[in-house]
Amino acid sequence: KDEQRAIFEENSREKKPLTWGQTRNMPLTHRVVVESLRMASIISFTFREAVVDVEYKGYLIPRGWKVMPLFRNIHHNPKHFSNPEVFDPSRFEGNPKPNTFMPFGSGVHACPGNELAKLQILIFLHHLVCNFRWEVVGEEKGIEYSPFPIPKNGLPTSFRHHSL
């Protein structure tokens, strides 16, 4: 909140909108965004085709076979992320190991809009934090993954307009 408050106050004094440079200077908010994407990635899996024979852990994956990486399993693997079911933005203070964080896919087939999506989330969060107060009404039940992440039993939330 403090990160967003500083930007909001600077912009209010100068009567200017949020700038590109300011979105690049939101390290905590960025970590919150990427940890949210790790916890509840919109892409659960993808299909790929082996272009050559591959041996993996003693098994042969023949050329032409379809493979299906399960991103949620990768993102929630304790070998890659300690306490993977705990929301912890600090885990992104450094870069994750290669091929352990792929909320938009990876390689040449990665979503071409991934940076735009993260930018839109940053802008949305800035305006949400600066202009609204909210609270969950009722009980949070966690996330359901079938096939896309959604709050179990919905997420009734009360919003009220309130500028910083």
Tab-separated table of C-alpha atoms in Angstrom:
chain	number	residue	atom	x	y	z
A	1	LYS	CA	0.000	0.000	0.000
A	2	ASP	CA	2.849	2.401	0.832
A	3	GLU	CA	4.374	1.839	-2.604
A	4	GLN	CA	1.101	2.815	-4.294
A	5	ARG	CA	0.435	5.683	-1.873
A	6	ALA	CA	3.769	7.348	-2.785
A	7	ILE	CA	2.934	7.201	-6.499
A	8	PHE	CA	-0.640	8.405	-5.894
A	9	GLU	CA	0.538	11.379	-3.808
A	10	GLU	CA	3.172	12.391	-6.374
A	11	ASN	CA	0.616	12.237	-9.185
A	12	SER	CA	-2.041	14.096	-7.165
A	13	ARG	CA	0.355	16.978	-6.452
A	14	GLU	CA	1.280	17.284	-10.108
A	15	LYS	CA	-2.203	16.357	-11.402
A	16	LYS	CA	-0.821	13.694	-13.730
A	17	PRO	CA	-1.834	10.118	-14.556
A	18	LEU	CA	0.108	6.971	-13.783
A	19	THR	CA	3.148	6.747	-16.061
A	20	TRP	CA	5.028	3.887	-17.704
A	21	GLY	CA	8.072	4.695	-15.569
A	22	GLN	CA	6.020	4.431	-12.391
A	23	THR	CA	4.726	1.001	-13.376
A	24	ARG	CA	8.377	-0.085	-13.749
A	25	ASN	CA	9.032	1.166	-10.204
A	26	MET	CA	6.572	-1.034	-8.279
A	27	PRO	CA	8.799	-3.865	-7.030
A	28	LEU	CA	6.486	-5.088	-4.267
A	29	THR	CA	3.377	-4.875	-6.439
A	30	HIS	CA	5.220	-6.738	-9.202
A	31	ARG	CA	6.136	-9.519	-6.743
A	32	VAL	CA	2.492	-9.714	-5.609
A	33	VAL	CA	1.397	-10.059	-9.249
A	34	VAL	CA	3.860	-12.818	-10.125
A	35	GLU	CA	3.175	-14.711	-6.886
A	36	SER	CA	-0.555	-14.506	-7.678
A	37	LEU	CA	0.168	-15.895	-11.137
A	38	ARG	CA	2.201	-18.706	-9.570
A	39	MET	CA	-0.527	-19.579	-7.076
A	40	ALA	CA	-3.396	-19.477	-9.590
A	41	SER	CA	-1.998	-19.558	-13.107
A	42	ILE	CA	-4.708	-19.213	-15.739
A	43	ILE	CA	-2.918	-21.807	-17.898
A	44	SER	CA	-3.136	-25.216	-16.256
A	45	PHE	CA	-1.387	-27.115	-19.037
A	46	THR	CA	-0.406	-27.066	-22.671
A	47	PHE	CA	0.272	-29.635	-25.366
A	48	ARG	CA	3.598	-30.027	-27.107
A	49	GLU	CA	5.015	-32.591	-29.494
A	50	ALA	CA	8.404	-34.242	-29.094
A	51	VAL	CA	10.384	-33.289	-32.200
A	52	VAL	CA	13.129	-35.828	-31.424
A	53	ASP	CA	13.303	-38.958	-29.275
A	54	VAL	CA	13.851	-37.919	-25.664
A	55	GLU	CA	14.967	-40.092	-22.784
A	56	TYR	CA	13.743	-38.860	-19.418
A	57	LYS	CA	14.462	-40.695	-16.156
A	58	GLY	CA	14.871	-43.980	-17.987
A	59	TYR	CA	11.743	-43.570	-20.123
A	60	LEU	CA	11.733	-43.002	-23.858
A	61	ILE	CA	9.426	-40.322	-25.252
A	62	PRO	CA	9.390	-41.097	-28.981
A	63	ARG	CA	9.495	-38.390	-31.610
A	64	GLY	CA	5.940	-37.362	-32.519
A	65	TRP	CA	4.418	-38.185	-29.133
A	66	LYS	CA	2.376	-35.489	-27.457
A	67	VAL	CA	3.506	-34.250	-24.059
A	68	MET	CA	1.485	-32.176	-21.635
A	69	PRO	CA	3.378	-30.053	-19.081
A	70	LEU	CA	1.180	-29.337	-16.055
A	71	PHE	CA	2.054	-25.791	-15.006
A	72	ARG	CA	0.174	-25.912	-11.710
A	73	ASN	CA	2.172	-28.979	-10.663
A	74	ILE	CA	5.391	-27.174	-11.547
A	75	HIS	CA	4.349	-23.969	-9.731
A	76	HIS	CA	3.267	-25.891	-6.614
A	77	ASN	CA	6.245	-28.249	-6.460
A	78	PRO	CA	8.105	-27.870	-3.133
A	79	LYS	CA	11.362	-28.698	-4.942
A	80	HIS	CA	10.988	-25.397	-6.804
A	81	PHE	CA	9.084	-23.244	-4.279
A	82	SER	CA	9.266	-23.852	-0.531
A	83	ASN	CA	5.837	-23.930	1.136
A	84	PRO	CA	4.172	-23.711	-2.290
A	85	GLU	CA	0.617	-23.368	-0.906
A	86	VAL	CA	1.576	-20.235	1.065
A	87	PHE	CA	1.228	-16.838	-0.643
A	88	ASP	CA	4.707	-15.307	-0.334
A	89	PRO	CA	5.670	-12.525	-2.769
A	90	SER	CA	9.173	-12.392	-1.281
A	91	ARG	CA	10.016	-15.613	-3.135
A	92	PHE	CA	10.293	-13.415	-6.259
A	93	GLU	CA	12.895	-11.023	-4.836
A	94	GLY	CA	15.267	-12.936	-7.100
A	95	ASN	CA	14.595	-14.773	-10.336
A	96	PRO	CA	13.135	-18.277	-10.093
A	97	LYS	CA	15.094	-21.217	-11.478
A	98	PRO	CA	14.608	-21.670	-15.243
A	99	ASN	CA	11.489	-23.629	-16.248
A	100	THR	CA	9.898	-23.417	-12.794
A	101	PHE	CA	7.671	-20.351	-13.340
A	102	MET	CA	5.640	-20.348	-16.552
A	103	PRO	CA	2.255	-18.661	-16.025
A	104	PHE	CA	2.154	-17.688	-19.707
A	105	GLY	CA	3.833	-20.779	-21.105
A	106	SER	CA	7.443	-20.729	-22.193
A	107	GLY	CA	9.781	-20.608	-25.138
A	108	VAL	CA	8.675	-19.692	-28.647
A	109	HIS	CA	5.095	-20.702	-27.822
A	110	ALA	CA	4.769	-18.420	-24.772
A	111	CYS	CA	1.848	-16.002	-24.741
A	112	PRO	CA	2.954	-12.915	-26.697
A	113	GLY	CA	0.771	-10.722	-24.473
A	114	ASN	CA	2.343	-11.722	-21.169
A	115	GLU	CA	4.038	-8.371	-20.511
A	116	LEU	CA	0.867	-6.489	-21.463
A	117	ALA	CA	-1.170	-8.687	-19.107
A	118	LYS	CA	1.220	-8.017	-16.202
A	119	LEU	CA	1.139	-4.282	-16.977
A	120	GLN	CA	-2.673	-4.274	-16.956
A	121	ILE	CA	-2.697	-6.091	-13.612
A	122	LEU	CA	-0.245	-3.535	-12.143
A	123	ILE	CA	-2.402	-0.628	-13.350
A	124	PHE	CA	-5.583	-2.274	-12.056
A	125	LEU	CA	-4.019	-2.908	-8.634
A	126	HIS	CA	-2.738	0.673	-8.449
A	127	HIS	CA	-6.223	2.091	-9.028
A	128	LEU	CA	-7.866	-0.494	-6.760
A	129	VAL	CA	-5.517	0.232	-3.844
A	130	CYS	CA	-5.626	4.011	-4.349
A	131	ASN	CA	-9.369	4.412	-4.871
A	132	PHE	CA	-11.136	1.657	-2.965
A	133	ARG	CA	-11.336	-0.170	0.325
A	134	TRP	CA	-12.603	-3.723	0.232
A	135	GLU	CA	-13.239	-6.696	2.410
A	136	VAL	CA	-14.232	-10.280	1.825
A	137	VAL	CA	-17.781	-10.823	3.013
A	138	GLY	CA	-18.152	-14.286	4.450
A	139	GLU	CA	-15.690	-17.117	4.493
A	140	GLU	CA	-12.798	-17.613	2.079
A	141	LYS	CA	-12.779	-21.231	0.938
A	142	GLY	CA	-9.630	-21.316	-1.187
A	143	ILE	CA	-9.113	-21.897	-4.891
A	144	GLU	CA	-10.745	-24.516	-7.089
A	145	TYR	CA	-8.715	-25.722	-10.085
A	146	SER	CA	-11.078	-27.218	-12.641
A	147	PRO	CA	-9.787	-26.426	-15.223
A	148	PHE	CA	-9.186	-22.748	-14.441
A	149	PRO	CA	-8.549	-21.278	-10.987
A	150	ILE	CA	-11.639	-19.721	-9.421
A	151	PRO	CA	-12.515	-18.972	-5.802
A	152	LYS	CA	-14.400	-21.887	-4.235
A	153	ASN	CA	-18.038	-20.885	-3.776
A	154	GLY	CA	-17.294	-17.478	-5.315
A	155	LEU	CA	-15.654	-14.638	-3.450
A	156	PRO	CA	-18.292	-12.225	-2.130
A	157	THR	CA	-16.512	-8.929	-1.607
A	158	SER	CA	-17.681	-5.502	-0.499
A	159	PHE	CA	-16.069	-2.467	-2.180
A	160	ARG	CA	-16.410	1.187	-1.246
A	161	HIS	CA	-14.876	4.195	-2.958
A	162	HIS	CA	-12.195	5.867	-0.880
A	163	SER	CA	-9.204	7.819	-2.197
A	164	LEU	CA	-5.884	7.726	-0.383
